[in-house]
JSON list of C-alpha atoms in Angstrom, two decimals:
[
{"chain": "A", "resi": 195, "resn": "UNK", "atom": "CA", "xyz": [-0.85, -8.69, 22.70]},
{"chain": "A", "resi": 196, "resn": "UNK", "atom": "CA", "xyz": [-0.75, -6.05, 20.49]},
{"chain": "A", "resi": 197, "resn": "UNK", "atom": "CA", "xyz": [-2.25, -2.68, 22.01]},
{"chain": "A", "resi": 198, "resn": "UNK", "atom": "CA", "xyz": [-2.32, 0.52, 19.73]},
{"chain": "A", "resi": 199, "resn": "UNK", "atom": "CA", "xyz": [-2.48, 4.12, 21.20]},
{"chain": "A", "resi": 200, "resn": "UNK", "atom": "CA", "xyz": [-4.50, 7.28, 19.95]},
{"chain": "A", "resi": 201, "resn": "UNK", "atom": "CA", "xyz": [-3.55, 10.68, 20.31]},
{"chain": "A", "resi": 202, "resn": "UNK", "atom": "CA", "xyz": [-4.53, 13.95, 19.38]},
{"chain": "A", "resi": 203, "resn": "UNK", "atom": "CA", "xyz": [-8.52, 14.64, 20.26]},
{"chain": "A", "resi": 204, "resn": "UNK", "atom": "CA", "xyz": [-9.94, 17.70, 21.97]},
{"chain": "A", "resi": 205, "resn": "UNK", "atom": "CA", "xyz": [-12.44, 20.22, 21.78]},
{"chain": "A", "resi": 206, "resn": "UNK", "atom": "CA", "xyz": [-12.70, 22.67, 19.04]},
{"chain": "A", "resi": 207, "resn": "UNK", "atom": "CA", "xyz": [-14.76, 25.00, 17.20]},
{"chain": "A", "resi": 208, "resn": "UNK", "atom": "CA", "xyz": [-16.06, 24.74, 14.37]},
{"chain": "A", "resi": 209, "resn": "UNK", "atom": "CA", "xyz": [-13.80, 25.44, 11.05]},
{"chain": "A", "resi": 210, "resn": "UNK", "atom": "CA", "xyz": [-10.61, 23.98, 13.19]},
{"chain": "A", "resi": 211, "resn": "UNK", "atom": "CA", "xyz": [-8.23, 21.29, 12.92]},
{"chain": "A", "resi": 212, "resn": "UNK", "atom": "CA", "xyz": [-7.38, 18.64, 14.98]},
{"chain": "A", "resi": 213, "resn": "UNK", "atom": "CA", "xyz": [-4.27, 16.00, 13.77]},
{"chain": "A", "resi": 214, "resn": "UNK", "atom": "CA", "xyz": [-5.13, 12.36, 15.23]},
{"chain": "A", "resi": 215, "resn": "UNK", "atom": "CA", "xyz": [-2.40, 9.89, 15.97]},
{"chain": "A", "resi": 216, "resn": "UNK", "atom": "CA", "xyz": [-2.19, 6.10, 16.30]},
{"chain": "A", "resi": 217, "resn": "UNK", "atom": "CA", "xyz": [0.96, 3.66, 17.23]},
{"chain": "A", "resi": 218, "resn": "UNK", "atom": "CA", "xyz": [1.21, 0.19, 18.45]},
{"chain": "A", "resi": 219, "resn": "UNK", "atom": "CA", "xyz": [2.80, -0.12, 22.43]},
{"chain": "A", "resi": 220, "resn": "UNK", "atom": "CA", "xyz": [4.35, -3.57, 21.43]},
{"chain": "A", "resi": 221, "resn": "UNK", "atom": "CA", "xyz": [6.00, -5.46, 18.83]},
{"chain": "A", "resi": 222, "resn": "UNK", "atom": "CA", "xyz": [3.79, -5.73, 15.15]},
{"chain": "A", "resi": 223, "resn": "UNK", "atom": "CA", "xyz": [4.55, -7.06, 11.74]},
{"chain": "A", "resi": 224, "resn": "UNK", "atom": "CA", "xyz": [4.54, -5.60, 8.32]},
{"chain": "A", "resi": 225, "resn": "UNK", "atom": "CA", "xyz": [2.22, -5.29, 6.11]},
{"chain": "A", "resi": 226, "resn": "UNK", "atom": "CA", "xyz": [-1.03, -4.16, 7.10]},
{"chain": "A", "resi": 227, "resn": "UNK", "atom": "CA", "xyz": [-3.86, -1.52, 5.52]},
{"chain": "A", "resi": 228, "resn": "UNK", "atom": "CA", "xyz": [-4.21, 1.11, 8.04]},
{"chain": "A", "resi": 229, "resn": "UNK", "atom": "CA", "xyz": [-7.74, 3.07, 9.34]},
{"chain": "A", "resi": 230, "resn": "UNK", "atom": "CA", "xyz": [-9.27, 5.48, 10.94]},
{"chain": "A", "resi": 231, "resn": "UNK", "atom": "CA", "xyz": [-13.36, 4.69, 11.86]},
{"chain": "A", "resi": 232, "resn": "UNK", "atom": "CA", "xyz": [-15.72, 6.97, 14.20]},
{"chain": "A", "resi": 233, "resn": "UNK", "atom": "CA", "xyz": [-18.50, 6.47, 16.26]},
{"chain": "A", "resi": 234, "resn": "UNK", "atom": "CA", "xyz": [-20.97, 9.62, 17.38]},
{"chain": "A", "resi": 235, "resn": "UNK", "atom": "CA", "xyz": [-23.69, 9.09, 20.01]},
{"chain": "A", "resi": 236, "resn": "UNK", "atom": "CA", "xyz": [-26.38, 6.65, 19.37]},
{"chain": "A", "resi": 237, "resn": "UNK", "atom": "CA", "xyz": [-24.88, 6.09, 15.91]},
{"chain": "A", "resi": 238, "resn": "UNK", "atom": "CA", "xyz": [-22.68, 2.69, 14.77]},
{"chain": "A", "resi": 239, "resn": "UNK", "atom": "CA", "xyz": [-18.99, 2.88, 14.02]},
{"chain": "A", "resi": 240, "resn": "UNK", "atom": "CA", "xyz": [-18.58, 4.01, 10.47]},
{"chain": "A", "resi": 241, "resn": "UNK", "atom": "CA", "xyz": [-15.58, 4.25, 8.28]},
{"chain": "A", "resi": 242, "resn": "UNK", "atom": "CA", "xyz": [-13.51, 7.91, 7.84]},
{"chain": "A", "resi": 243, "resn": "UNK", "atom": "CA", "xyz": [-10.71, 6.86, 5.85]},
{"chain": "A", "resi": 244, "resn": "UNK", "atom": "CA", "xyz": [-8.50, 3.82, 5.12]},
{"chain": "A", "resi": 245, "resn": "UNK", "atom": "CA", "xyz": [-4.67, 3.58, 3.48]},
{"chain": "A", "resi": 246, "resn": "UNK", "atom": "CA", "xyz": [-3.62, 0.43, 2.15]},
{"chain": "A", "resi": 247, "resn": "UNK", "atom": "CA", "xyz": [0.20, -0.99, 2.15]},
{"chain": "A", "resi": 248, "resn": "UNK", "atom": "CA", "xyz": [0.62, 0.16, -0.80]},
{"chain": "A", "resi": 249, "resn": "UNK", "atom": "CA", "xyz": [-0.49, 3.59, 0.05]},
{"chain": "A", "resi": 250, "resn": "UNK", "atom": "CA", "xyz": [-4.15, 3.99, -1.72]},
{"chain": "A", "resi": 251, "resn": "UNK", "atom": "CA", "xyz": [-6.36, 6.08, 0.40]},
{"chain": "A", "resi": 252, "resn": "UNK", "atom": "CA", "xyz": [-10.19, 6.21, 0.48]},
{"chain": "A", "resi": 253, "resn": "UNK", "atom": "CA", "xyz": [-12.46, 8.65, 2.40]},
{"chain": "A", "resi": 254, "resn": "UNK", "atom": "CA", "xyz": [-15.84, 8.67, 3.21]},
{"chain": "A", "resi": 255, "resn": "UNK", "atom": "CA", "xyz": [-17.72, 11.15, 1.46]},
{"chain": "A", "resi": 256, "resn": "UNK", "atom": "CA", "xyz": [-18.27, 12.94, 4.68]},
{"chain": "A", "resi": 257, "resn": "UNK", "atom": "CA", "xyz": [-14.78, 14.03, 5.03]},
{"chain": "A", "resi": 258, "resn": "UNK", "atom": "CA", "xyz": [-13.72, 14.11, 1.28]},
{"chain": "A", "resi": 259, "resn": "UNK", "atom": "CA", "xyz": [-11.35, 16.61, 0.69]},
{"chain": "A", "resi": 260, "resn": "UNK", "atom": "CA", "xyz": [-11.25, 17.96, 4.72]},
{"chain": "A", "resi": 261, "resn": "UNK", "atom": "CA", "xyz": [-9.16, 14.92, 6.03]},
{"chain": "A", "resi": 262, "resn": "UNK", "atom": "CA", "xyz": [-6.03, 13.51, 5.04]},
{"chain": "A", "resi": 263, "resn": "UNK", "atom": "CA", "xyz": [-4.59, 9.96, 6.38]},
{"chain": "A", "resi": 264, "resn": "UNK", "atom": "CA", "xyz": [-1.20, 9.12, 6.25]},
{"chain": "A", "resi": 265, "resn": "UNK", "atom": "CA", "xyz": [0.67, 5.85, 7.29]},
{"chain": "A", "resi": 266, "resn": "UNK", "atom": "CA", "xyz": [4.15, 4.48, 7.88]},
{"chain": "A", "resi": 267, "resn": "UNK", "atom": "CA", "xyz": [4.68, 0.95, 6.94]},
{"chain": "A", "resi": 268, "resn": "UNK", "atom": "CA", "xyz": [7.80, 0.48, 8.89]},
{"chain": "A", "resi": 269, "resn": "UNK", "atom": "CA", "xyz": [5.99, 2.24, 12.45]},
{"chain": "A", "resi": 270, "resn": "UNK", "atom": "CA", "xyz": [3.41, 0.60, 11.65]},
{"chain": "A", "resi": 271, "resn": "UNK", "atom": "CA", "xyz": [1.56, 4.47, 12.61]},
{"chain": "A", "resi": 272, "resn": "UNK", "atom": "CA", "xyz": [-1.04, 6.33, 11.33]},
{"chain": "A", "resi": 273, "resn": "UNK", "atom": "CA", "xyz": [-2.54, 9.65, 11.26]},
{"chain": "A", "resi": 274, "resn": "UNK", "atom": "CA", "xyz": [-5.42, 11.45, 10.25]},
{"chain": "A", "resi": 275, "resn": "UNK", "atom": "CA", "xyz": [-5.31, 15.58, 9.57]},
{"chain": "A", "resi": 276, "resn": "UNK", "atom": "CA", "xyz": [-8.86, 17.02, 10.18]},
{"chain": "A", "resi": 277, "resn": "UNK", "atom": "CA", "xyz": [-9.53, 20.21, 8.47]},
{"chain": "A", "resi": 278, "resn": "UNK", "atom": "CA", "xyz": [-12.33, 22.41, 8.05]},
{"chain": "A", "resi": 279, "resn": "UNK", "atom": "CA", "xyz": [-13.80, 20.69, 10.99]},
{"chain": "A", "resi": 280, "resn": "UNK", "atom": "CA", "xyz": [-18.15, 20.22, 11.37]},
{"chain": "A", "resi": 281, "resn": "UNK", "atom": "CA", "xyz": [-20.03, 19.80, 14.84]},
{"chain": "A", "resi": 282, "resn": "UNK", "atom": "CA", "xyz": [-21.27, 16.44, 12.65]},
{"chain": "A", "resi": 283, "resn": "UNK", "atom": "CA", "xyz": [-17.79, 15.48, 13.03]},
{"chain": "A", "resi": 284, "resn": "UNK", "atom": "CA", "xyz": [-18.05, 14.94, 16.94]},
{"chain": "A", "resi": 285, "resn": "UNK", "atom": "CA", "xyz": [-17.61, 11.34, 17.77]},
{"chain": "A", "resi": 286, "resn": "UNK", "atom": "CA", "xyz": [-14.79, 9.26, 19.30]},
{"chain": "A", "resi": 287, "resn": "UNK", "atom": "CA", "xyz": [-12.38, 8.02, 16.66]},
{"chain": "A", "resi": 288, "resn": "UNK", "atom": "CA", "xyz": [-10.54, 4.37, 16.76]},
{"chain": "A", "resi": 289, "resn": "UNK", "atom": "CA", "xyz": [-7.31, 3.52, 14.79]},
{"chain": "A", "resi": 290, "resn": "UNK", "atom": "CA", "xyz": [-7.33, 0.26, 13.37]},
{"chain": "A", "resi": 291, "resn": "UNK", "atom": "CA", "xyz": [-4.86, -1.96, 11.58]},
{"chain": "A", "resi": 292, "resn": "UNK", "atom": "CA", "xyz": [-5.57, -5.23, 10.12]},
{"chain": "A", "resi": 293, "resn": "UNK", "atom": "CA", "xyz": [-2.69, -7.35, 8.69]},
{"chain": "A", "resi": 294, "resn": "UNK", "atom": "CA", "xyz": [-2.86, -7.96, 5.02]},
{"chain": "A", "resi": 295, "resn": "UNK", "atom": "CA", "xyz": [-1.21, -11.15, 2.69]},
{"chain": "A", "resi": 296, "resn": "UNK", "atom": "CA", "xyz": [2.22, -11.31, 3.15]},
{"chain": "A", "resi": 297, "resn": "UNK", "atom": "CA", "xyz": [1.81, -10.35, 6.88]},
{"chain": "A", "resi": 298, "resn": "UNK", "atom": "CA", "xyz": [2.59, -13.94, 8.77]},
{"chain": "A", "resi": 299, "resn": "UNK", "atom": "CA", "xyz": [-0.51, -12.59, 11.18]},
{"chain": "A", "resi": 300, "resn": "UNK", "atom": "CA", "xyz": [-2.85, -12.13, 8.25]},
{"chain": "A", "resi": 301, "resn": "UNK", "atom": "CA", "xyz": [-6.32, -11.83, 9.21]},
{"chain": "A", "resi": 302, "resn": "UNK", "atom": "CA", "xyz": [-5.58, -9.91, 12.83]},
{"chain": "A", "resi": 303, "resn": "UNK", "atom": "CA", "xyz": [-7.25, -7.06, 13.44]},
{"chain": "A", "resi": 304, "resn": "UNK", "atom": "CA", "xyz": [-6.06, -4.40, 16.18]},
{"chain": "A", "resi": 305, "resn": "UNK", "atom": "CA", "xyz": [-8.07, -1.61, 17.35]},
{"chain": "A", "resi": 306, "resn": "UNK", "atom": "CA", "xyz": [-7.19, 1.74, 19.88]},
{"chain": "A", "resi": 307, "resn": "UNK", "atom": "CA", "xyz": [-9.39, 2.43, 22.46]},
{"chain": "A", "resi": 308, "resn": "UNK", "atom": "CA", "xyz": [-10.32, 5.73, 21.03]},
{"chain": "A", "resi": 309, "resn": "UNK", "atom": "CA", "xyz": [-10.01, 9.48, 21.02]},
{"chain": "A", "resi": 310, "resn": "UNK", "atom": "CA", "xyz": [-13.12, 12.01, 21.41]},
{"chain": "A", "resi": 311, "resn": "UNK", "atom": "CA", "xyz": [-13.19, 15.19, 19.16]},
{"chain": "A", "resi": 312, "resn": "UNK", "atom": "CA", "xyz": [-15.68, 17.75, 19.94]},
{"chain": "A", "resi": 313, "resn": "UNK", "atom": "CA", "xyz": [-16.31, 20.48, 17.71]},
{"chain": "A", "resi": 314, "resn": "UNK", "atom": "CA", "xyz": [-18.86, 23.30, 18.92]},
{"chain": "A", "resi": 315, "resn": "UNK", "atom": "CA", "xyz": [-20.94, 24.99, 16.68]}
]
């Protein structure tokens, strides 16, 4: 089974930047649409920012214009560059990639186990 790996949390103050990291430890498929999601204490999971195979990103409008997600189709990674970072922004962040048509696993969904970023006031 698939298992994907996050990198990249820590503590930091506020107005910092943290880069967050995500790869698959075995062997994945193609096309997929790419995502990072968060979850702060006694909140649910909520979406940050997605990339689809074609490369069309969308943010939440929390983050809008102080994170940036990138993907590589053939890795099969993905990142996400905070910026400008908020102690609101404290929460531990999952990767997830979910294989799209054209994918011969279409309809799988993989998650990380998550990272925690802490940003102090």
């Amino acid at each position: 089974q698939v298992q994907l790996v996050e990198s990249g949390g820590g503590l930091v103050q506020a107005g910092g930047s943290l880069r967050l990291s995500c790869a698959p430890s075995g062997g994945i498929f193609r096309f997929n649409a790419m995502g990072w999601y968060r979850q702060a204490p006694g909140k649910q999971r909520e979406l940050v920012a997605t990339i689809t195979y074609g490369g069309i990103t969308r943010y939440a409008d929390s983050v809008k214009g102080r994170f940036t997600i990138s993907g590589d189709n053939v890795k099969i990674t993905v990142d996400l560059q905070m910026n400008s970072l908020k102690p609101e922004d404290t929460a531990v962040y999952y990767c997830n990639i979910k294989a799209v048509v054209g994918s011969p696993l279409y309809g799988r969904e993989y998650w990380g186990q998550g990272t925690q970023v802490t940003v102090s006031s």
